[in-house]
Structures are given as C-alpha cells and as structure tokens.
Coordinates of C-alpha atoms and ligand atoms in Angstrom, one line a residue:
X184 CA 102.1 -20.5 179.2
X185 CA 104.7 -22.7 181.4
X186 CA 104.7 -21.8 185.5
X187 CA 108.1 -20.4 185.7
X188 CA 108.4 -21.3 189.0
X189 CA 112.2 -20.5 189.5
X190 CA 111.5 -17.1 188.3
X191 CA 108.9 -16.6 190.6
X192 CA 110.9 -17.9 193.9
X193 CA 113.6 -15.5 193.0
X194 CA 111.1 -12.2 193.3
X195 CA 111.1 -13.2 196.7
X196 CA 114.2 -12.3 198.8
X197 CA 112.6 -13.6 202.2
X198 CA 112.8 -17.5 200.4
X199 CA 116.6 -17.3 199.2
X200 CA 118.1 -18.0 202.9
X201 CA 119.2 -20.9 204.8
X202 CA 118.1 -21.6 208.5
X203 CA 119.5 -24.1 210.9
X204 CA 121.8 -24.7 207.6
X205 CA 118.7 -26.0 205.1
X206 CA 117.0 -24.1 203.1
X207 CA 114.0 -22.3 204.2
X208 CA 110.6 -24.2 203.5
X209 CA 107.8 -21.8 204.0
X210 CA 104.6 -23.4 204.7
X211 CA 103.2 -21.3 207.0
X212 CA 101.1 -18.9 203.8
X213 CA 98.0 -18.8 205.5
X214 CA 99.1 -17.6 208.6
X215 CA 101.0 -14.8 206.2
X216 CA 102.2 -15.0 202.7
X217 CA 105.7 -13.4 201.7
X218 CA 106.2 -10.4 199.7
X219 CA 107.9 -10.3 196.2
X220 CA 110.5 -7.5 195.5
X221 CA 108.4 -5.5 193.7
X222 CA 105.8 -5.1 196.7
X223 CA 108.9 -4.3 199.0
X224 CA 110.2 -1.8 196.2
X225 CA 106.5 0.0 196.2
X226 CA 106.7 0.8 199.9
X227 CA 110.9 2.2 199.3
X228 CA 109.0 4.2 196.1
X229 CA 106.3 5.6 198.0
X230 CA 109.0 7.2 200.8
X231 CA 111.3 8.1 198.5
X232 CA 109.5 10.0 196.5
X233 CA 105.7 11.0 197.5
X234 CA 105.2 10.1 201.0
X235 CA 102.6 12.6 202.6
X236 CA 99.7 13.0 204.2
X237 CA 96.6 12.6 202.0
X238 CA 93.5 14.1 201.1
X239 CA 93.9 17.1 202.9
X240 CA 96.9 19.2 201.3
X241 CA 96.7 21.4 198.4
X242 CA 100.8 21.3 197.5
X243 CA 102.4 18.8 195.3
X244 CA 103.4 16.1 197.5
X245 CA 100.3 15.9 199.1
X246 CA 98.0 15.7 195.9
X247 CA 100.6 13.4 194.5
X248 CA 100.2 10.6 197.5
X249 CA 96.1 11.3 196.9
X250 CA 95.8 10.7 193.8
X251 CA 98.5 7.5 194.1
X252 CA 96.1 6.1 197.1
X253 CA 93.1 7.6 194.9
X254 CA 94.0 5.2 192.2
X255 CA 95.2 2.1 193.8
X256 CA 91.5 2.4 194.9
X257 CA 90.2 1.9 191.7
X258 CA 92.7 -0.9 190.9
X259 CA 91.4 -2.8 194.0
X260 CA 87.9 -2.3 192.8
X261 CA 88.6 -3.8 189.2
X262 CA 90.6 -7.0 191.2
X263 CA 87.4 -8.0 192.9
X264 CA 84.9 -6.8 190.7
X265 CA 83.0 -4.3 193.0
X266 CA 80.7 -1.8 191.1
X267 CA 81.8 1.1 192.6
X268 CA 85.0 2.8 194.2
X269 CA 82.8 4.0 196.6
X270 CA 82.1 0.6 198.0
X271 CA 85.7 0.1 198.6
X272 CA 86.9 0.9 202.1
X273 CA 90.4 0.4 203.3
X274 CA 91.3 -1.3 207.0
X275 CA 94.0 -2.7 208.6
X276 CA 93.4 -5.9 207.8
X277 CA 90.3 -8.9 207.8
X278 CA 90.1 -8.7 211.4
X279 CA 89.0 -4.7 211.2
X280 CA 87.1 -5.0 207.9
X281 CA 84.7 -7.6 209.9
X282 CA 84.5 -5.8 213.1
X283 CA 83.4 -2.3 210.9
X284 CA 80.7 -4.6 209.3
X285 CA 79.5 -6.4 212.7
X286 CA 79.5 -3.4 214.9
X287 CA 77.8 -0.7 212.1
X288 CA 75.6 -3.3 210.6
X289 CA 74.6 -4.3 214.0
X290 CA 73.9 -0.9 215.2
X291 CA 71.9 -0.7 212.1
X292 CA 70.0 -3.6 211.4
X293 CA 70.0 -6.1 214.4
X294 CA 67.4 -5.8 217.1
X295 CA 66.8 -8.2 220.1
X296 CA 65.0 -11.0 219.1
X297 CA 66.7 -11.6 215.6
X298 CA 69.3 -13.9 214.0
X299 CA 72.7 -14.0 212.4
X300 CA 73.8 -17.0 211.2
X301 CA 77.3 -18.3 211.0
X302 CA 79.4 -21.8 210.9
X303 CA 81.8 -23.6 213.6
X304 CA 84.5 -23.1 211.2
X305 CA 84.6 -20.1 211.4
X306 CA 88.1 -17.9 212.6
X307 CA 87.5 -15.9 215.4
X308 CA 87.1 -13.1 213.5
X309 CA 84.5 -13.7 212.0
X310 CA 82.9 -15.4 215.1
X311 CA 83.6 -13.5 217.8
X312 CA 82.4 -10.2 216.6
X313 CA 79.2 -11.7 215.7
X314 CA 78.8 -13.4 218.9
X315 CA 79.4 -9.8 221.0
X316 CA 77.4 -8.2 218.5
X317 CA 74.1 -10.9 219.1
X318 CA 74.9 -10.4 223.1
X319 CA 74.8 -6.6 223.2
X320 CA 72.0 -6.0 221.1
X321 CA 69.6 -9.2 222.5
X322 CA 70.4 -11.3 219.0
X323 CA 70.9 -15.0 218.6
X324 CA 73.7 -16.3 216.7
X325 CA 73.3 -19.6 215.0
X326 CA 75.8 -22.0 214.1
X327 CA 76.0 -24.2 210.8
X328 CA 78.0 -27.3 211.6
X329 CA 79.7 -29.6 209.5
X330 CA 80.0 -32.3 208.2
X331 CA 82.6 -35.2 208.6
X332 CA 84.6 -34.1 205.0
X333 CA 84.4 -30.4 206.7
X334 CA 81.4 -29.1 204.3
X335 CA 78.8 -26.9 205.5
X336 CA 75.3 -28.3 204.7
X337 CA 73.4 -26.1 202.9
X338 CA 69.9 -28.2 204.4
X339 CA 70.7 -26.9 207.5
X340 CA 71.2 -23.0 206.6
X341 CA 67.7 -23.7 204.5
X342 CA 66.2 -24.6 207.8
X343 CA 68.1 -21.7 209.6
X344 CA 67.0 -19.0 207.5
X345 CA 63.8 -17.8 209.4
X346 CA 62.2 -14.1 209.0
X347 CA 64.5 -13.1 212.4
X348 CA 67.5 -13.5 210.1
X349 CA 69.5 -10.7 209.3
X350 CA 72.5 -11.7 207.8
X351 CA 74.5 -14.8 206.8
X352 CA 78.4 -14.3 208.1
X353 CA 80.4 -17.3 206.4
X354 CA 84.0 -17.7 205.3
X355 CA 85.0 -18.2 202.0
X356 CA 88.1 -20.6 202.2
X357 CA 88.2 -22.4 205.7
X358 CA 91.4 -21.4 207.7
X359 CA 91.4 -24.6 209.1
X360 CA 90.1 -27.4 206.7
X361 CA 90.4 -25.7 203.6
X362 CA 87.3 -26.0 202.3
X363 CA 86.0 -23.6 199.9
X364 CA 82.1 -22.7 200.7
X365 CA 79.7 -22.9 197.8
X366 CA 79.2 -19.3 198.3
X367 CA 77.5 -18.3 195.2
X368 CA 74.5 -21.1 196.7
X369 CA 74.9 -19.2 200.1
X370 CA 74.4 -16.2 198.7
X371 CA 71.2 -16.7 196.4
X372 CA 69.7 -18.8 199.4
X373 CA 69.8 -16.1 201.8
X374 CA 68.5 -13.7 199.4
X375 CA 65.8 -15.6 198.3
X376 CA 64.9 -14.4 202.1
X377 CA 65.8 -11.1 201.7
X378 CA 69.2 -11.8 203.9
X379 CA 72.8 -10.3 203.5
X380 CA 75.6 -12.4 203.3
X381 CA 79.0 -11.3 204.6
X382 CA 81.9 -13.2 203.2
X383 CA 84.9 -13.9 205.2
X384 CA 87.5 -13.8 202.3
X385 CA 90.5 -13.9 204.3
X386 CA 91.7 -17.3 202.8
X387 CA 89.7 -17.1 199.3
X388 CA 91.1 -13.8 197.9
X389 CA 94.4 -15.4 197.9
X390 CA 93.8 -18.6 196.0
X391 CA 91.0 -18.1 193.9
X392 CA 89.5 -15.1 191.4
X393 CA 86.8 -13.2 193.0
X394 CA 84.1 -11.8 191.5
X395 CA 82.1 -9.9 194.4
X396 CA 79.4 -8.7 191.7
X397 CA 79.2 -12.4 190.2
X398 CA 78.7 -13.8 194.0
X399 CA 76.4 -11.1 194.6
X400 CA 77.5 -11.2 198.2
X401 CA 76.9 -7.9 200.4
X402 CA 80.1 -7.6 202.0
X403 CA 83.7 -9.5 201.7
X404 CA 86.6 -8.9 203.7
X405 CA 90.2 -9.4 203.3
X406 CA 94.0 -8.6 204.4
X407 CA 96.9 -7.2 202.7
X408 CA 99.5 -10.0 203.9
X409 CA 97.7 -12.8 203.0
X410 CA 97.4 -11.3 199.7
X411 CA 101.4 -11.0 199.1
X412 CA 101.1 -7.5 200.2
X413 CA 102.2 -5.6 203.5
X414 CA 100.7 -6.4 206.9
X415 CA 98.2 -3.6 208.5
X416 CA 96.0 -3.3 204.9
X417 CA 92.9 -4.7 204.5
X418 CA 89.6 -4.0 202.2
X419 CA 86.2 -4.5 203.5
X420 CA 83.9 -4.5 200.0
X421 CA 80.3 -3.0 201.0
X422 CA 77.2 -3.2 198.9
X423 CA 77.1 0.7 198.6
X424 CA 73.1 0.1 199.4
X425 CA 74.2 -0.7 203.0
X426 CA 77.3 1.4 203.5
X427 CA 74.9 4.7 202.6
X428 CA 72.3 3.6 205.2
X429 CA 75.5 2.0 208.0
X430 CA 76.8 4.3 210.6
X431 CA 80.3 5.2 211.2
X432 CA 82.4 2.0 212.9
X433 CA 85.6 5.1 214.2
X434 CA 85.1 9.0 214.8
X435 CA 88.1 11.1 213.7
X436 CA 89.6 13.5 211.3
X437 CA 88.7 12.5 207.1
X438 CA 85.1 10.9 207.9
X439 CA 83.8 14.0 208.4
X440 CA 82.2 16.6 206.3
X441 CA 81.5 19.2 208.7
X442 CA 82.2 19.5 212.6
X443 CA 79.6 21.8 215.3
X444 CA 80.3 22.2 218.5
X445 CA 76.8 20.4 219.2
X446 CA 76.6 18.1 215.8
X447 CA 78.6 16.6 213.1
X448 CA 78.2 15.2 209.5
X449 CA 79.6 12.7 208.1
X450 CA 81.7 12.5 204.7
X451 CA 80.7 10.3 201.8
X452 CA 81.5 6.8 201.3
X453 CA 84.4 5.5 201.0
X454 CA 85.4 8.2 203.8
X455 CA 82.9 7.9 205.9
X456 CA 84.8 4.4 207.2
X457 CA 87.9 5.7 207.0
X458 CA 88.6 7.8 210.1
X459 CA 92.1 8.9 210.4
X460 CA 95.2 8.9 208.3
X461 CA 95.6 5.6 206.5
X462 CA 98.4 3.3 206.0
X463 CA 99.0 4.9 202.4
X464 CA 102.5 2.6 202.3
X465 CA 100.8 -0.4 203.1
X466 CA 98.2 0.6 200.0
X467 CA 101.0 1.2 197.6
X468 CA 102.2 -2.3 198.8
X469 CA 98.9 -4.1 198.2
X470 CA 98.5 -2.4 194.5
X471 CA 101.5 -3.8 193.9
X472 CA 101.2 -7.1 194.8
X473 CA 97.5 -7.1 193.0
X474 CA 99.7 -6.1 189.8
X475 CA 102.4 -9.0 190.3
X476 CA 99.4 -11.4 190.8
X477 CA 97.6 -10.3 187.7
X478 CA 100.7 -10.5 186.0
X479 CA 101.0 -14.1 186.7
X480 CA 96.9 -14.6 187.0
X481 CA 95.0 -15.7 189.7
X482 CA 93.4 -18.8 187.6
X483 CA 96.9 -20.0 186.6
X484 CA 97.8 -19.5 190.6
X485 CA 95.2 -21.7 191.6
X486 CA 95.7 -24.5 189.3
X487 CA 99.1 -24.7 190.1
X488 CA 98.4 -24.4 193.5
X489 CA 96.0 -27.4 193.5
X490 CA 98.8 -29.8 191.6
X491 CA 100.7 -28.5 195.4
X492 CA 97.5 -30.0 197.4
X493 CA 97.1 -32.8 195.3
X494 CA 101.0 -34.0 195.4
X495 CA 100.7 -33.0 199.0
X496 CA 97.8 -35.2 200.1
X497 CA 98.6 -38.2 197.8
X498 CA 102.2 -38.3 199.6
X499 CA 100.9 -37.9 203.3
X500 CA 97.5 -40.5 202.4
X501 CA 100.1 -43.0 201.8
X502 CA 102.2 -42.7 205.4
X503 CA 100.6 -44.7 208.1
X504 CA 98.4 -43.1 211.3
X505 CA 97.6 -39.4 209.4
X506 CA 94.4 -38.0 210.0
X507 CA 93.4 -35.1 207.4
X508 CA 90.8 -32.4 209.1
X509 CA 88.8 -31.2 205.9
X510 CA 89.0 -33.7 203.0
X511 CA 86.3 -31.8 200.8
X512 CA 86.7 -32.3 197.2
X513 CA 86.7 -28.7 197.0
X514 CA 89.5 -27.3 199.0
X515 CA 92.3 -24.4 198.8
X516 CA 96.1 -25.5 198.8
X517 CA 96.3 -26.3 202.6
X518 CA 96.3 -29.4 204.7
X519 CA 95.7 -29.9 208.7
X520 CA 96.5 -33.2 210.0
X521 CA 97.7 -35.0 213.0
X522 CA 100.5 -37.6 213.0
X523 CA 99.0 -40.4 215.3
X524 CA 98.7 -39.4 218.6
X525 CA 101.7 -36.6 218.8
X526 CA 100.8 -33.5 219.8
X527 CA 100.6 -30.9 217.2
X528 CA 103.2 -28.7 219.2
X529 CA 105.8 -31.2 219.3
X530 CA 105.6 -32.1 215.9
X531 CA 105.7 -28.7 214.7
X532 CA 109.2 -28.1 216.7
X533 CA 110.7 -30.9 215.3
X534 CA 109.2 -29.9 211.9
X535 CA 111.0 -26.4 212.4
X536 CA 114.4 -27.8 212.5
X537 CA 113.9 -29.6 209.4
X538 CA 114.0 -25.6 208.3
X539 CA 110.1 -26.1 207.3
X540 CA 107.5 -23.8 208.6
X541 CA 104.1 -24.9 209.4
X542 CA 101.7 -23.7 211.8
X543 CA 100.4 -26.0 214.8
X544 CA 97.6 -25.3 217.4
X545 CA 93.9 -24.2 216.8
X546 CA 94.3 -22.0 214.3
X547 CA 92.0 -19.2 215.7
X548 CA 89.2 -21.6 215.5
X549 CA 88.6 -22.8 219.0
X550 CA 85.0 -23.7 218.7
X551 CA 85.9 -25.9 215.4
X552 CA 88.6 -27.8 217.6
X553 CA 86.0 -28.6 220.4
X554 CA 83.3 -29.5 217.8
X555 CA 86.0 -31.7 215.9
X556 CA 87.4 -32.9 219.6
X557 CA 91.1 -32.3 218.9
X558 CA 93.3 -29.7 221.0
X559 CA 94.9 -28.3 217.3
X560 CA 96.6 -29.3 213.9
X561 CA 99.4 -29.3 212.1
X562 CA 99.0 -27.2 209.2
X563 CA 100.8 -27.2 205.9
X564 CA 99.5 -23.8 203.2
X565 CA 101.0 -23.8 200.7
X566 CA 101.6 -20.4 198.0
X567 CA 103.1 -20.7 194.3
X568 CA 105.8 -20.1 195.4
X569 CA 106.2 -23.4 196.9
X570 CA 107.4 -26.8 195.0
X571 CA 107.0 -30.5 194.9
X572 CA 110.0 -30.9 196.3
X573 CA 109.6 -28.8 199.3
X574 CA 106.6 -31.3 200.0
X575 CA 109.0 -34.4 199.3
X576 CA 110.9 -32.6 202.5
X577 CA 107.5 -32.1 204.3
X578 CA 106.9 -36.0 204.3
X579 CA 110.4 -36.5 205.5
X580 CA 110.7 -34.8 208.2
X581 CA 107.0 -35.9 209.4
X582 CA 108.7 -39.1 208.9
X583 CA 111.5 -38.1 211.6
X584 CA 109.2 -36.5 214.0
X585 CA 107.4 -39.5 214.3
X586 CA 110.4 -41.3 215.0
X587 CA 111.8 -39.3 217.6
X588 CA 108.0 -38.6 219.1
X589 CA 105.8 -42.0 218.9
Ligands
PLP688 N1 89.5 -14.9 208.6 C1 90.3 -16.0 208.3 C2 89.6 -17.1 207.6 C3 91.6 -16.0 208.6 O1 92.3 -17.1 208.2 C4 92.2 -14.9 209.2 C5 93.6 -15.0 209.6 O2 94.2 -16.0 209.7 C6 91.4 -13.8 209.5 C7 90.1 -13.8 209.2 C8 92.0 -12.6 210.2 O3 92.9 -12.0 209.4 P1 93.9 -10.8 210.0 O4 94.5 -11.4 211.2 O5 94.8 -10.6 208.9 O6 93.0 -9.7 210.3

C-alpha cells in the first residue's frame, strides 16, 4: 500500500498555516507531535456528549464515561502488548509515569548500599528521579556512557550488573542522538541477574511497534503528545508482579478501597496508582490517536520515517562543517547537529524565520551535553507527516544561517 502522504498532512489542521508568510515546517516532533482531526474531534465527542466524572456514579452519564475510559484501557493494552489491563496505569505524561516507578519502586526495593543503573543519555526524567531516589534511600546510581556513534556498550552494563543491582533504568529511543537501545539484549542481560529493567519509552512508542511482553521489560513509560495524542496523558506499563507488591506513588480519592479514621486500604491495580479524577478527555484523545496510528500502522510509519532520516542526513553529510551527535546505524527519525561553530540558539532563530521549527539547547539532557562537551544542539525530529521537501527547506535555510552567522 502507497504512503498517502497528502492525505495524511491534511488530517492535521495545526500544518495547513502559513507563518512569517511560508508555510509551516514542523520539525520540532520530539519535543511534541501534532494532533490529527480525529484526536481533536475525540476530545469535542467526549464533552459533547458523555463528559463525567468516572468510576464513581451510578447514573447514565457517569457509567457511560467509565466504561469509555474502561475500554480505551484495554485498547492501550493490546497497542503495547501488556498481559493484563491491570498492568496499565494512566499519568500525565512520561515525566509522572517514571517518578511513580522511581519513588514506589524505591520505597520498595532499594536499600542503602545498592545500585541502579542508568546511561548519560538519559533525559532528565529518567535521570533525575533516579538520582534523588539513590540519595534519599543511601543508593548508588551508575552511569553507562557511550560511545563515540552514541551507543551504549553493553560490556560495560555486563560489568555493572553486580548483586547490589536493583534495576536497569534506560531509554528506549535517545531524545538527543536518536539512538534506539538494543533493549531486548538489556533486558535478558539484567535478568539473567535477576534485575528489572525500566524502559524510558518516551521517544520509542512513537516511532517503532512495541511489544512490552516480547521485550519482557518490567516497566515502560510514555506520553500522550508525543504519541499524536493530547498533552497531560501518559501510561506507565508495570509488570503486575511488581505493581501488587509497590506502594501507592499519590493518596486521594479512587485508590482506595476502604478509609478508617486510623488506617486505610488500598484499591486494586490499576487504581491503586491512580489517585484522583483522571484526565478522561486526554484518554479519549490518546485512543484515538492509537486508532489513527493503527490505521496507518506503526511498521509502515517507521519505514517511512527512516527514508525522512536517511534523505535528511545524506543532504546535511554533504554541507561543509556539520557535526552529527549520534550517528548509530540504528537510529529513530531525528538529527542533532551543530553548524560549525554557531551557537545552537542563533541558528535555531534564524532557522525559525525560514517558518521551520526545530528545537536548539540541551534537550533535557545536561549530563549528555557535558559528557559530549557541547553547550546544546540543533535538533531536527521528524513525524510522517513530514516530507522530502520540507528537508530540501531544512538544508536551505541552514545554508542562510551560516551565512548570516559564520
Ligand atoms: N523521556 C524522554 C526520552 C523524552 O524525550 C521526554 C520528553 O522530551 C521525556 C522523557 C519526558 O516526557 P514528558 O515531558 O512528556 O513527561
């Protein structure tokens, strides 16, 4: 079947409009995809006709929206493959999907004197957390480096992995350098020593067809937006072997069962994680953007996507003074670069009034930039929704701002 690509950029009402009198580029996907019309029709849906409170009614409207949220659930389970609804709990987004999983699992698991391991490409999110985590409870965090293509090297987890290890926290899809972690070795490495692996699924989810059984990964997390769907949704996927045994990450109304003045109990899983009333718009959104990219399907997605990053980095390989940051052969649509010695700020202004978007600075990934020695990149992500020709405008105008800049 032929990538329609016209038919696809007009689902997307965000991509018809001109700025500063071009047409708008959007290269800025990793940061935050856009949303098709059917996604922005979902949320209208839901408040036209069944918005409510959930789980807690008995009248029409209320059972309605529960059962809606109930089975958007399930369709979220079949999309990555999880065994169980149960191990399916709805956040806000990545950030809060890997905050519930370092603060529970921590209070659970970690005492002083053991080991997480993660990687200096890491986003903050999935560093930061880790690293408070390992300081409050008298852990060490250790950090896999990489190598000059932007790999991790899976000779240096080996010789991380110790009997203090208690889990392996890595991303799937660097934010940063693109690379996409051999995960599926991760993961049967650190079980081999008995050790969970969290995956950081914030860029893979996107790009490529997951499979959380097949990886046989512990945890993955993930966000709404980056996913086509609205911002302020997020999944964190839970072994349910874990999630039974992990404590409640916030205390509120749903997540519990039964309320003493001296004691509570907690619900079961998958409300025990989710305290409060949820974004049930932002869920109807996310279903539906799961259901436009099964429609289209996430393997067709990604090869098209790679022609994008292929066309992309033959063009910019051939312009003089480019330096590529993550040059893996095994890499997600996205490319960060520097144009000689410009600074990635100045470039990225002059790249915005070509009417392109791309993202400049460190990408919430500090301790990669002061590994790699650079202050930030230029980044270009690129979505299916983007074209050849769009890149054909990318190279131009890094053409001008090397003009006006060197
Ligand atoms: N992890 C990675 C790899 C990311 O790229 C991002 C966002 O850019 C996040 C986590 C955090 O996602 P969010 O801000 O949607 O919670």
């Amino acid at each position: 079947m032929s990538f329609d690509i016209q038919k696809i950029r007009a689902d997307f009402p965000i991509l018809q409009q001109q700025i500063y009198k071009r047409p708008l580029i959007y290269f800025d996907n990793a940061a935050s995809t856009q949303k098709p019309r059917q996604v922005i029709d979902a949320i209208s849906h839901y408040y036209e006709h069944d918005n409510c409170n959930i789980h807690r009614g008995v009248h029409y409207l209320s059972v309605k929206a529960t059962e809606a949220y109930e089975e958007a659930r399930k369709e979220i389970r079949q999309f990555i493959n999880a065994a169980s609804t149960h191990e399916i709990i709805f956040t806000k987004g990545a950030t809060e999907s890997l905050n519930l999983v370092a603060f529970s699992f921590g209070e659970k698991y970690i005492k002083p004197g053991d080991e997480v391991i993660t990687s200096i490409m890491e986003h903050h999110s999935n560093f930061v957390p880790w690293q408070q985590m390992c300081i409050e409870r008298g852990a060490t965090l250790r950090i896999l480096g990489v190598n000059e293509h932007g790999e991790l090297d899976l000779e240096e987890l080996r010789l991380f992995l110790n009997e203090k290890t208690r889990l392996v926290a890595i991303t799937h899809v660097s934010n940063v350098l693109g690379t996409v972690n051999p995960v599926k070795e991760i993961v049967a490495m650190a079980h081999l020593h008995g050790v969970p692996v969290l995956l950081d699924g914030a860029q893979g989810v996107s790009h490529l067809p997951v499979d959380v059984q097949d990886l046989d990964c512990d945890f993955y997390c993930f966000s709404g937006h980056k996913l086509y769907a609205p911002m302020g949704t997020g999944v964190m996927y839970g072994k349910e072997k874990y999630l039974e045994e992990m404590p409640p990450y916030q205390l509120g109304g749903e997540m519990i069962k039964d309320v003493y003045t001296d004691h509570t109990t907690f619900n079961e899983l998958p409300f025990k994680f989710e305290a409060g009333t949820p974004n049930v718009e932002g869920v109807m959104g996310l279903q539906a953007a799961i259901h436009y990219l099964q429609d289209i399907g996430m393997e067709r997605i990604a090869v098209y996507e790679e022609r994008l990053l292929n066309y992309a980095t033959e063009k910019l390989s051939a312009m003089e003074g480019i330096r590529f940051f993550g040059t893996s052969t095994h890499k997600a649509s996205l490319i960060s670069f520097l144009i000689g010695d410009i600074h990635p700020y100045d470039a990225g202004m002059i790249i915005d009034k070509m009417g392109i978007a791309v993202r400049t600075g460190h990408h919430c990934a500090m301790p990669l930039m002061d590994y790699l020695k650079i202050p930030g990149t230029v980044r270009a992500s690129f979505a299916f929704y983007n074209t050849i020709e769009e890149i054909d405008q990318l190279v131009a105008a890094i053409v001008k701002a090397r003009e006006m800049l060197s």
